[in-house]
């Protein structure tokens, strides 16, 4: 009888070092992020991004893969950091409006609203009703713009290529309207502290009414292509699920939170800019999966159209900027005969206005979630500190939990369904 | 001597037709999909973009050919050829027209087997390309390619078994002739609809075209097994995809749409070439149309769809066909 030789197996060696991940962490920290199998090379560590077609800009994900299954997902952000908060602190209150355009470049008007809203709250300035209504109209158009880009890219990520081109075709209508009011398609900077830069031009109302007329048909087309499509449902139902409690715990807001069944919308919870004058409902999902988040956003198109319709019907006449000369510049013709106006004009254009000392937080509902602005003022012409609560960043935090155990193909669907804009994440 | 010369001439003609067909299929796809997507498509190079394929080809030829330092050089170089050659030689048995002169091999009596055998070789191109590139995305793409082809090959074979049973011949010419008598209802798409649907789906999966384009899923794997390829090597993969697209469309026309048959083919044999070309182009347009419409399958769903849906249905269809033939219904 032969006795088989005993074989002594060596314990597997770690072949992955912390520097391999390019994450600027120590090996002990890496051990907490990935499973032991990844360190020995049994699971693959795959670097996805920042130059990847479907990470919506420059998001980088370090994926630990067992075959095609995602074991761990480690997001790495900061590739688009542009120092927007710091820039805003070195500019006067009016000049900082232009940097807020660049935060969420798909919804600039909403960022503008949040920023000027915060300054108005700090200064205690009232905004004329007409300006408020126009802000509401433009905010909702911006929300639609943001959702159109989301829908197109989300569908593109899942492989429905044509949707992308259809939504971008419709987006042109909205960009034309933005160009009409502000002269710029994307970086509009149309709002000012106390109101608007100028009144809406002739043709604006017709253009918006045309949007209301055309959009329902287009939305129906989108739904025909996706909503009941078995392949689309297969790719989205039950994927990236997060329950109510976890979604709240991660600080998710916006459609990503409502997809999990939490009815929280800043427009309803803390109405701003006369949102309480309009009737609309807040679509809420139940399962918290990619499909429910998709449904919530698509439903929001219809609600936005409803709000715009009401705002157009009720649009009052009157001034579009406050007559508080300490904040808003006097009209040009007044300067010619009023010494006081000339002084105001001079002070506003050379120095800017001073805000009272204090701290203020003001938030609005952007296409992505609760977009908040915190301003701390020391009484000078520039804010001491500006901070933006970016919904993309807070929603993105949940990605490691959402993507646990899914497949590579689902990662892109989940990132798409959370709807991030990297400009806002990194600021 | 004459038959060899004729064979040689026919081979050259066939390859030229296949390559020209490849070039203009890319243009057809780009123009047609642009229409579906509310775009215009390439229309700058020549009238209606007619020279676009030439421009694309020139661009790819003059590109620097880069081999990644970590790649397995020999296989990295061979993989594109392994992909493109089977795609080209599938055409050998397809009867393009009513006369034997319109087919390279004339009348090969194991045509169906030949096609199944050749089509399976093509997958080595993708799998080896993915492996030899030594890139994680590429190897994932290569793995997906081999798994996908294996899953769909079986169902594809089964759909053809039903066809062979009906025609009681594995020669493509016989299959066409079987569908010919009288009216359009003789086409196998009407008499074997299940086999036709399975063949169409599996053909798309074999081609790795949307919605089955998992192997080069741009949004997931950047470009899958093609990630590290550029220049002419990339062009060869591209060529193999489009040539296979034409081949699959031609096979579908042959098996299910009556091949070259149509009115007055017996009087004017050249008409049969025209009928065949029309059927192939319709097939190509449908492939492009599907690509513009559907989202992509997910890897695990693709597998379960192949093994749990198509394969059993294909088997049942073969049994049913055999039963009906025994009972004398067909």
XYZ file of C-alpha atoms in Angstrom:
757
model
C 0.000 0.000 0.000
C 1.379 3.385 -0.905
C 0.867 6.386 1.216
C 0.293 9.522 -0.781
C 2.799 12.218 -0.113
C 1.557 14.935 2.117
C 1.586 18.288 0.408
C 2.023 21.447 2.388
C 0.282 24.343 0.727
C 1.687 27.757 1.218
C -0.762 30.339 2.395
C -1.594 32.550 -0.566
C 0.522 35.662 -0.887
C -0.854 39.110 -1.362
C 0.001 40.190 -4.877
C -1.829 43.502 -4.825
C -0.240 46.492 -3.163
C -1.903 49.711 -2.101
C -0.102 51.691 -4.779
C -1.641 49.480 -7.490
C -5.005 51.023 -6.787
C -3.793 54.602 -7.365
C -6.007 55.616 -4.467
C -3.481 57.259 -2.136
C -4.242 54.905 0.723
C -2.204 52.575 2.913
C -2.334 48.810 2.665
C -4.296 48.575 5.916
C -6.914 50.908 4.530
C -7.086 48.903 1.330
C -7.744 45.749 3.347
C -10.896 47.362 4.703
C -12.088 48.353 1.239
C -11.720 45.071 -0.635
C -12.051 41.411 0.242
C -8.970 39.250 0.973
C -9.488 37.442 -2.329
C -8.797 40.651 -4.194
C -5.474 41.058 -2.419
C -4.307 37.593 -3.434
C -5.307 38.183 -7.024
C -8.230 35.731 -7.053
C -10.692 38.534 -7.613
C -9.975 41.029 -10.317
C -9.533 44.685 -9.461
C -10.811 46.622 -12.431
C -10.308 50.314 -12.871
C -13.363 51.909 -14.453
C -12.857 55.524 -15.334
C -12.090 58.386 -15.126
C -11.832 57.970 -18.900
C -14.654 55.534 -19.449
C -17.559 56.075 -21.835
C -20.321 55.730 -19.290
C -19.175 57.131 -15.994
C -20.868 60.424 -16.902
C -17.758 62.505 -16.956
C -14.781 61.767 -14.816
C -16.058 59.503 -12.090
C -13.586 56.765 -11.282
C -14.744 53.453 -9.878
C -12.443 50.774 -8.590
C -14.349 47.535 -8.966
C -13.565 44.255 -7.301
C -14.916 41.592 -9.625
C -15.513 37.903 -9.155
C -16.067 36.962 -12.760
C -18.672 39.484 -13.822
C -20.096 39.980 -10.334
C -19.210 43.147 -8.507
C -18.033 42.375 -4.971
C -16.971 45.880 -4.020
C -17.256 49.221 -5.698
C -15.019 52.051 -4.527
C -15.846 55.430 -6.052
C -12.978 57.875 -6.403
C -13.957 61.483 -7.019
C -12.243 64.817 -7.413
C -11.114 64.710 -11.045
C -13.286 67.694 -11.951
C -12.564 69.821 -8.898
C -12.650 73.430 -10.064
C -12.684 75.304 -6.777
C -16.096 76.807 -7.305
C -16.768 77.471 -3.621
C -13.448 79.231 -3.153
C -13.975 81.262 -6.309
C -17.392 82.341 -5.064
C -15.810 83.564 -1.845
C -13.450 85.867 -3.703
C -16.167 87.525 -5.775
C -18.899 89.954 -4.867
C -22.370 88.538 -4.356
C -23.495 89.471 -7.865
C -20.381 88.290 -9.645
C -20.540 84.878 -7.965
C -23.767 84.077 -9.836
C -21.782 83.037 -12.907
C -19.794 80.406 -11.045
C -23.002 78.781 -9.818
C -23.874 78.058 -13.455
C -20.907 75.746 -13.607
C -21.867 73.608 -10.630
C -24.605 71.589 -12.246
C -24.062 72.557 -15.839
C -27.142 70.646 -16.912
C -29.394 72.684 -14.624
C -27.724 76.099 -14.307
C -30.926 78.048 -13.658
C -31.737 75.933 -10.622
C -28.285 76.562 -9.152
C -28.791 80.262 -9.843
C -32.128 80.176 -8.037
C -30.576 78.532 -5.013
C -27.727 81.006 -4.830
C -29.707 84.193 -5.365
C -32.372 82.781 -3.037
C -29.785 82.385 -0.305
C -28.487 85.920 -0.795
C -32.038 87.296 -0.824
C -32.750 85.448 2.415
C -29.579 86.871 3.924
C -30.407 90.405 2.799
C -34.128 90.155 3.470
C -34.970 91.247 -0.066
C -38.398 90.625 -1.553
C -38.690 89.421 -5.111
C -41.556 90.740 -7.287
C -44.194 88.150 -8.048
C -43.621 88.312 -11.796
C -39.960 87.509 -11.300
C -40.873 84.625 -9.016
C -43.223 83.151 -11.605
C -40.679 83.505 -14.383
C -38.149 81.821 -12.131
C -40.578 78.958 -11.624
C -41.127 78.584 -15.366
C -37.403 78.583 -16.069
C -36.690 76.271 -13.142
C -39.127 73.724 -14.464
C -37.754 74.040 -18.008
C -34.307 73.518 -16.537
C -35.506 70.476 -14.648
C -36.814 69.072 -17.902
C -33.513 69.870 -19.554
C -31.652 68.046 -16.811
C -34.002 65.075 -16.973
C -33.720 64.907 -20.774
C -29.964 64.570 -20.565
C -30.386 62.012 -17.808
C -32.915 59.980 -19.802
C -30.781 60.015 -22.922
C -27.550 59.033 -21.241
C -29.198 56.507 -18.938
C -30.807 54.763 -21.894
C -27.543 54.958 -23.802
C -25.743 53.275 -20.910
C -28.185 50.407 -21.031
C -27.729 50.188 -24.781
C -30.797 51.960 -26.167
C -28.789 54.224 -28.371
C -31.523 56.098 -30.211
C -33.090 57.554 -27.065
C -30.012 59.683 -26.578
C -30.478 61.400 -29.904
C -34.215 61.834 -29.457
C -33.851 63.510 -26.073
C -31.085 65.768 -27.323
C -33.298 66.795 -30.215
C -36.007 67.891 -27.781
C -33.442 69.541 -25.541
C -32.670 71.979 -28.328
C -36.128 73.520 -27.884
C -35.355 74.235 -24.254
C -31.875 75.559 -24.957
C -33.381 77.924 -27.525
C -35.633 79.319 -24.823
C -32.687 79.805 -22.471
C -30.835 81.566 -25.238
C -33.871 83.756 -25.842
C -34.007 85.005 -22.257
C -30.335 85.197 -21.391
C -28.381 85.170 -24.629
C -26.589 81.953 -23.671
C -27.645 78.362 -24.180
C -26.199 76.790 -21.085
C -24.406 79.180 -18.728
C -27.369 81.505 -18.549
C -26.836 83.539 -15.326
C -30.238 85.103 -15.905
C -31.277 85.594 -12.293
C -30.093 88.448 -10.108
C -30.376 89.054 -6.416
C -33.857 90.548 -6.085
C -35.249 89.382 -9.402
C -34.132 88.908 -12.985
C -31.589 90.496 -15.245
C -34.343 91.786 -17.565
C -37.901 91.013 -18.481
C -38.673 88.082 -20.745
C -38.418 88.946 -24.443
C -41.299 88.895 -26.917
C -41.865 85.398 -28.202
C -40.917 83.753 -24.928
C -44.492 82.872 -23.958
C -45.207 81.397 -27.384
C -42.027 79.338 -27.283
C -42.907 77.941 -23.863
C -46.478 77.224 -24.913
C -45.047 75.347 -27.868
C -43.014 73.209 -25.481
C -46.152 72.391 -23.525
C -47.900 71.454 -26.740
C -45.138 69.323 -28.230
C -43.731 67.537 -25.213
C -46.529 65.149 -24.217
C -46.284 63.446 -27.623
C -42.541 63.134 -27.354
C -42.770 61.749 -23.838
C -45.232 59.178 -25.084
C -42.695 58.144 -27.713
C -40.018 57.723 -25.068
C -42.316 55.614 -22.949
C -43.249 53.446 -25.918
C -39.580 52.731 -26.463
C -38.718 51.999 -22.847
C -41.466 51.713 -20.260
C -43.008 48.406 -21.320
C -40.010 47.134 -23.269
C -39.219 43.698 -21.756
C -35.498 44.160 -22.315
C -35.569 47.534 -20.561
C -37.533 46.112 -17.662
C -35.163 43.181 -17.432
C -32.270 45.569 -17.134
C -33.870 47.883 -14.577
C -36.458 46.116 -12.391
C -34.942 44.849 -9.154
C -31.497 46.303 -9.926
C -29.708 48.634 -7.514
C -32.331 48.398 -4.798
C -32.162 50.638 -1.746
C -34.841 50.802 0.914
C -36.357 53.891 2.519
C -34.274 53.860 5.674
C -30.959 53.366 3.911
C -31.767 56.000 1.318
C -32.469 58.529 4.067
C -29.402 57.430 6.007
C -27.170 58.012 2.986
C -28.632 61.492 2.600
C -30.196 60.803 -0.763
C -32.677 63.355 -2.053
C -34.640 64.043 -5.178
C -36.003 61.385 -7.512
C -33.387 58.920 -6.253
C -34.926 59.145 -2.782
C -38.519 59.275 -4.004
C -37.913 56.115 -6.022
C -37.537 54.362 -2.666
C -40.926 55.601 -1.518
C -40.062 58.678 0.542
C -42.241 61.640 -0.278
C -39.791 64.481 0.108
C -39.646 67.341 -2.336
C -38.238 70.722 -1.337
C -40.844 72.431 -3.511
C -43.532 70.984 -1.249
C -41.679 70.753 2.056
C -40.180 74.255 2.042
C -41.823 76.135 -0.849
C -39.678 78.842 -2.390
C -40.274 81.254 -5.247
C -44.085 80.841 -4.921
C -44.106 77.120 -5.627
C -47.026 76.932 -3.205
C -49.155 78.878 -5.705
C -49.197 75.947 -8.091
C -50.842 72.603 -8.006
C -48.681 69.616 -8.767
C -48.050 66.208 -7.318
C -44.836 64.482 -6.387
C -44.368 61.080 -8.011
C -43.152 58.506 -5.512
C -41.942 54.974 -6.272
C -42.067 51.938 -4.048
C -39.281 49.452 -4.786
C -36.287 51.758 -4.828
C -34.808 50.083 -7.901
C -33.489 51.551 -11.126
C -36.892 51.199 -12.764
C -38.711 53.142 -10.040
C -36.190 55.938 -10.158
C -36.677 56.009 -13.914
C -40.474 56.158 -13.550
C -40.277 58.951 -10.966
C -38.187 61.132 -13.234
C -40.313 60.512 -16.298
C -43.436 61.369 -14.275
C -41.766 64.611 -13.243
C -41.764 65.745 -16.866
C -45.560 65.810 -16.784
C -45.624 67.624 -13.440
C -43.165 70.208 -14.732
C -45.363 70.819 -17.768
C -48.332 71.231 -15.431
C -46.511 73.811 -13.320
C -45.335 75.738 -16.368
C -48.866 75.810 -17.749
C -50.236 77.268 -14.504
C -47.428 79.783 -14.184
C -47.986 81.001 -17.728
C -51.715 81.348 -17.171
C -51.298 83.247 -13.922
C -48.225 85.261 -14.935
C -48.750 88.740 -13.393
C -47.441 91.947 -14.899
C -45.143 94.327 -13.084
C -41.467 94.777 -12.403
C -39.078 91.853 -12.590
C -36.525 93.108 -10.090
C -36.861 94.627 -6.677
C -36.896 98.415 -6.343
C -34.505 98.183 -3.421
C -31.709 100.308 -4.849
C -29.184 98.948 -2.367
C -29.318 95.598 -4.155
C -30.641 96.119 -7.638
C -29.161 98.735 -9.980
C -31.477 101.620 -10.919
C -32.796 101.748 -14.477
C -30.526 103.606 -16.861
C -32.908 106.506 -17.511
C -33.032 107.372 -13.781
C -29.292 107.893 -13.657
C -29.582 110.856 -15.971
C -31.649 112.972 -13.584
C -31.238 111.459 -10.115
C -28.014 112.015 -8.208
C -28.962 109.285 -5.770
C -29.434 106.772 -8.553
C -26.069 107.663 -9.979
C -24.458 107.016 -6.597
C -26.261 103.691 -6.266
C -25.212 102.706 -9.740
C -21.609 103.654 -9.055
C -21.492 101.812 -5.741
C -23.106 98.672 -7.136
C -20.826 98.434 -10.151
C -17.597 99.271 -8.378
C -17.960 97.740 -4.953
C -21.119 95.647 -4.913
C -23.602 95.521 -2.094
C -22.876 94.572 1.488
C -24.769 91.756 3.147
C -25.507 91.858 6.843
C -23.442 89.648 9.090
C -24.926 86.214 9.595
C -25.352 82.738 8.235
C -28.036 81.443 5.954
C -28.997 78.166 4.338
C -31.385 78.019 1.430
C -32.268 74.974 -0.587
C -34.191 74.250 -3.768
C -35.277 71.097 -5.525
C -32.927 70.540 -8.440
C -33.300 67.781 -10.983
C -30.998 65.653 -8.876
C -32.252 66.405 -5.387
C -32.005 69.021 -2.704
C -29.551 71.643 -3.855
C -28.614 73.787 -0.871
C -26.507 76.913 -0.500
C -24.920 77.948 2.761
C -23.563 81.467 2.996
C -21.716 82.915 5.920
C -21.292 86.664 5.767
C -19.027 88.922 7.781
C -20.838 92.042 6.646
C -18.556 92.718 3.707
C -19.152 92.753 -0.041
C -17.920 89.188 -0.381
C -19.182 86.155 1.480
C -16.872 84.749 4.162
C -17.761 81.200 3.224
C -19.977 79.668 0.563
C -20.847 76.018 0.592
C -23.031 74.111 -1.813
C -24.890 71.016 -0.745
C -24.608 69.054 -3.964
C -27.280 66.367 -4.341
C -25.134 64.443 -6.824
C -22.424 64.005 -4.221
C -24.818 62.852 -1.509
C -26.629 60.492 -3.853
C -23.381 59.094 -5.203
C -22.343 58.064 -1.681
C -24.860 55.247 -1.826
C -23.231 53.700 -4.919
C -21.140 51.096 -3.031
C -24.292 49.819 -1.351
C -26.438 49.977 -4.488
C -23.938 48.067 -6.565
C -23.030 45.305 -4.142
C -23.509 41.947 -5.837
C -24.663 43.300 -9.187
C -23.021 42.655 -12.559
C -20.711 45.005 -14.454
C -23.499 45.809 -16.854
C -25.668 46.953 -13.948
C -23.044 49.343 -12.592
C -23.518 51.691 -15.505
C -27.290 51.430 -15.171
C -27.102 52.239 -11.465
C -24.754 55.174 -11.942
C -27.141 56.437 -14.589
C -30.199 55.986 -12.395
C -28.661 57.956 -9.527
C -28.191 60.784 -12.038
C -24.940 62.475 -11.162
C -23.194 65.429 -12.704
C -19.528 65.399 -11.934
C -19.292 69.168 -11.982
C -21.599 69.145 -9.010
C -19.946 66.223 -7.240
C -16.493 67.781 -7.290
C -17.425 71.456 -7.512
C -7.639 23.496 -66.682
C -10.793 25.409 -67.388
C -12.675 24.409 -64.213
C -9.744 25.474 -62.042
C -9.487 28.798 -63.835
C -13.215 29.330 -63.458
C -13.006 28.455 -59.771
C -10.170 30.917 -59.325
C -12.002 33.684 -61.143
C -15.147 33.037 -59.155
C -13.211 33.160 -55.877
C -11.642 36.491 -56.751
C -14.997 37.883 -57.826
C -16.626 36.647 -54.650
C -14.011 38.194 -52.400
C -14.222 41.492 -54.239
C -17.996 41.445 -53.912
C -17.778 40.586 -50.230
C -15.308 43.383 -49.517
C -17.229 45.955 -51.516
C -20.348 44.710 -49.816
C -18.665 45.186 -46.458
C -17.658 48.719 -47.287
C -21.095 49.730 -48.453
C -22.872 47.876 -45.676
C -21.115 50.179 -43.236
C -22.383 53.156 -45.195
C -25.864 51.667 -45.454
C -25.939 51.103 -41.725
C -24.703 54.555 -40.875
C -27.097 56.311 -43.219
C -30.067 54.191 -42.266
C -29.494 54.348 -38.516
C -29.011 58.093 -38.830
C -32.470 58.289 -40.391
C -33.936 56.327 -37.516
C -32.204 58.577 -35.011
C -33.215 61.909 -36.511
C -29.718 62.585 -37.835
C -28.287 62.906 -41.328
C -25.315 60.566 -41.204
C -22.099 60.793 -43.223
C -22.787 62.805 -46.396
C -19.602 64.813 -46.864
C -17.245 62.434 -48.683
C -18.532 62.246 -52.225
C -22.174 62.480 -53.285
C -24.408 61.231 -50.460
C -21.302 60.110 -48.600
C -20.604 57.535 -51.255
C -16.847 57.755 -50.711
C -17.104 57.552 -46.936
C -16.027 53.872 -46.791
C -12.968 54.755 -48.881
C -12.091 57.573 -46.513
C -12.562 55.307 -43.501
C -10.428 52.612 -45.059
C -7.646 55.053 -45.933
C -7.690 56.460 -42.423
C -7.361 53.021 -40.866
C -4.606 51.932 -43.257
C -2.377 54.913 -42.547
C -2.806 54.621 -38.786
C 0.207 53.522 -36.834
C -0.098 49.885 -35.909
C 0.498 49.613 -32.183
C 1.049 46.374 -30.308
C 0.751 46.624 -26.514
C 4.014 45.780 -24.775
C 2.422 43.113 -22.597
C 0.485 41.443 -25.404
C 1.127 37.971 -26.762
C 2.507 39.264 -30.047
C 1.850 36.290 -32.335
C -1.701 35.643 -31.277
C -2.434 39.342 -31.073
C -1.413 39.544 -34.727
C -3.220 36.393 -35.820
C -6.559 36.996 -34.076
C -7.970 39.488 -36.612
C -7.220 37.042 -39.436
C -8.846 34.187 -37.579
C -11.890 36.383 -37.295
C -12.066 37.548 -40.881
C -11.250 34.420 -42.881
C -14.224 32.281 -41.735
C -16.496 35.237 -42.352
C -15.315 35.362 -45.970
C -15.346 31.657 -46.759
C -18.915 31.138 -45.575
C -19.932 32.581 -48.934
C -18.468 29.589 -50.750
C -21.614 27.485 -50.513
C -24.292 30.130 -50.802
C -26.171 29.934 -54.114
C -26.491 33.507 -55.290
C -28.573 32.655 -58.322
C -30.482 29.942 -60.106
C -27.577 28.848 -62.283
C -24.738 26.759 -60.743
C -22.330 29.349 -62.102
C -23.633 31.795 -59.512
C -22.220 29.734 -56.685
C -18.583 29.083 -55.917
C -18.844 25.440 -54.922
C -21.754 24.694 -57.189
C -23.830 22.266 -55.226
C -22.113 21.079 -52.059
C -24.222 18.313 -50.539
C -23.163 19.090 -46.950
C -23.623 22.834 -47.232
C -25.438 23.245 -43.908
C -22.763 21.347 -42.008
C -20.052 23.399 -43.688
C -21.741 26.613 -42.617
C -22.165 25.528 -39.011
C -18.533 24.414 -38.878
C -17.133 27.604 -40.374
C -19.273 29.935 -38.300
C -17.985 28.357 -35.095
C -14.383 29.105 -35.993
C -15.007 32.833 -36.063
C -15.374 33.019 -32.299
C -11.712 32.090 -31.847
C -10.873 35.461 -33.306
C -12.715 37.359 -30.579
C -11.706 35.059 -27.750
C -8.019 35.015 -28.680
C -7.990 38.747 -29.320
C -9.360 39.330 -25.839
C -6.882 36.973 -24.253
C -3.782 38.083 -26.133
C -4.319 41.810 -25.569
C -3.510 41.328 -21.891
C -6.077 43.901 -20.888
C -8.794 43.312 -18.305
C -11.577 44.788 -20.366
C -10.436 42.841 -23.419
C -10.294 39.542 -21.581
C -13.764 40.076 -20.140
C -14.964 40.741 -23.682
C -13.208 37.639 -24.993
C -14.755 35.475 -22.276
C -18.176 36.866 -23.009
C -17.659 36.172 -26.707
C -16.850 32.503 -26.228
C -19.689 31.911 -23.760
C -22.171 33.672 -25.996
C -21.198 31.798 -29.149
C -21.375 28.406 -27.453
C -24.820 29.159 -26.074
C -26.288 30.285 -29.344
C -24.549 27.861 -31.686
C -26.725 24.978 -30.484
C -30.029 26.703 -30.995
C -28.836 27.929 -34.385
C -27.990 24.355 -35.365
C -31.360 23.097 -34.165
C -33.257 25.650 -36.214
C -31.355 24.445 -39.264
C -32.096 20.796 -38.445
C -35.781 21.553 -38.933
C -34.996 23.134 -42.291
C -32.903 20.159 -43.378
C -35.677 17.808 -42.303
C -38.193 19.656 -44.428
C -36.009 19.818 -47.525
C -34.533 16.354 -46.872
C -31.204 17.696 -48.067
C -28.282 19.546 -46.537
C -27.429 21.211 -49.824
C -28.331 24.873 -49.919
C -29.334 24.685 -53.549
C -31.801 21.909 -52.770
C -33.225 23.901 -49.887
C -33.843 26.830 -52.217
C -35.402 24.597 -54.848
C -37.612 23.003 -52.209
C -39.055 26.438 -51.409
C -39.523 27.355 -55.028
C -42.639 25.698 -56.380
C -45.468 28.041 -57.085
C -46.259 30.750 -54.651
C -44.647 32.712 -51.841
C -46.188 30.396 -49.229
C -43.604 27.830 -50.208
C -40.988 29.872 -48.357
C -39.898 28.214 -45.169
C -40.493 31.339 -43.115
C -44.200 30.550 -43.463
C -43.893 26.826 -42.972
C -41.238 26.919 -40.260
C -41.886 30.232 -38.475
C -40.427 29.055 -35.167
C -37.213 27.922 -36.798
C -37.028 31.224 -38.660
C -37.390 33.262 -35.480
C -34.814 31.162 -33.631
C -32.426 31.441 -36.545
C -32.869 35.203 -36.704
C -32.229 35.662 -32.977
C -29.268 33.314 -32.932
C -27.816 34.931 -36.019
C -27.890 38.298 -34.248
C -26.213 36.709 -31.224
C -23.585 35.056 -33.422
C -22.906 38.370 -35.062
C -22.623 39.976 -31.625
C -24.787 42.801 -32.885
C -27.136 44.820 -30.709
C -28.971 43.793 -28.586
C -26.404 41.006 -28.181
C -23.319 43.196 -28.510
C -22.061 42.268 -25.066
C -18.617 41.384 -26.342
C -17.864 44.934 -27.329
C -20.379 46.669 -25.081
C -18.995 50.160 -25.186
C -20.797 51.351 -22.074
C -19.594 48.453 -19.970
C -16.283 47.197 -21.344
C -15.189 50.306 -23.258
C -14.736 48.208 -26.411
C -14.480 44.643 -25.140
C -12.018 42.486 -27.035
C -11.311 45.361 -29.445
C -9.965 47.642 -26.714
C -6.309 47.275 -27.638
C -6.754 47.075 -31.403
C -6.233 49.918 -33.807
C -5.470 50.620 -37.431
C -5.773 47.786 -39.925
C -6.073 45.128 -37.222
C -9.153 46.862 -35.952
C -10.389 47.213 -39.522
C -10.137 43.452 -39.990
C -12.390 42.839 -36.988
C -14.752 45.440 -38.290
C -14.681 43.749 -41.665
C -15.382 40.349 -40.171
C -18.414 41.742 -38.352
C -19.915 43.281 -41.454
C -19.039 40.460 -43.806
C -20.646 38.075 -41.335
C -23.657 40.348 -41.239
C -24.027 39.999 -44.999
C -23.411 36.257 -44.759
C -26.052 35.797 -42.074
C -28.518 37.859 -44.011
C -27.767 35.782 -47.111
C -28.201 32.573 -45.128
C -31.514 33.745 -43.746
C -32.664 34.585 -47.253
C -31.510 31.185 -48.479
C -33.055 29.139 -45.722
C -36.268 31.003 -45.100
C -37.000 33.537 -47.838
C -36.712 31.249 -50.809
C -33.137 32.239 -51.684
C -32.856 33.417 -55.260
C -36.360 32.342 -56.208
C -38.846 34.802 -57.615
C -40.972 35.387 -60.691
C -39.430 34.725 -64.122
C -36.145 33.328 -62.823
C -36.353 30.405 -65.184
C -36.697 32.657 -68.208
C -34.140 35.277 -67.135
C -31.595 33.673 -64.760
C -29.931 37.015 -63.981
C -33.108 38.110 -62.221
C -32.375 35.561 -59.533
C -29.274 37.528 -58.534
C -31.403 40.646 -58.165
C -34.007 38.888 -56.041
C -31.328 37.496 -53.807
C -29.652 40.879 -53.392
C -32.971 42.497 -52.474
C -33.646 39.876 -49.823
C -30.158 40.283 -48.370
C -30.485 44.064 -48.158
C -33.848 43.746 -46.406
C -32.213 41.439 -43.880
C -29.408 43.944 -43.321
C -31.866 46.782 -42.788
C -33.741 44.735 -40.203
C -30.508 44.039 -38.337
C -29.754 47.766 -38.254
C -33.310 48.601 -37.246
C -33.126 46.250 -34.273
C -29.882 47.861 -33.217
C -31.497 51.288 -33.188
C -34.456 50.114 -31.135
C -33.500 47.733 -28.369
C -31.430 48.086 -25.198
C -28.669 45.587 -24.576
C -29.110 42.193 -22.931
C -27.358 41.527 -19.667
C -24.791 38.739 -19.609
C -26.688 36.350 -17.296
C -30.034 37.011 -18.970
C -28.431 36.340 -22.326
C -27.221 32.976 -21.112
C -30.521 31.960 -19.601
C -32.357 33.130 -22.702
C -30.131 30.969 -24.884
C -30.164 27.849 -22.775
C -33.570 28.003 -21.139
C -35.693 29.471 -23.903
C -34.192 29.086 -27.369
C -32.661 25.641 -26.966
C -35.790 23.863 -25.627
C -38.017 25.597 -28.155
C -35.621 24.643 -30.929
C -35.613 21.020 -29.770
C -39.396 20.923 -29.539
C -39.613 22.403 -33.009
C -37.372 19.671 -34.419
C -39.512 16.982 -32.748
C -42.708 18.550 -33.997
C -41.369 18.877 -37.528
C -40.204 15.280 -37.551
C -43.575 14.135 -36.234
C -45.466 16.102 -38.851
C -43.246 14.702 -41.599
C -43.817 11.162 -40.374
C -47.548 11.803 -40.249
C -47.352 13.115 -43.774
C -48.658 16.599 -43.027
C -45.648 18.262 -44.663
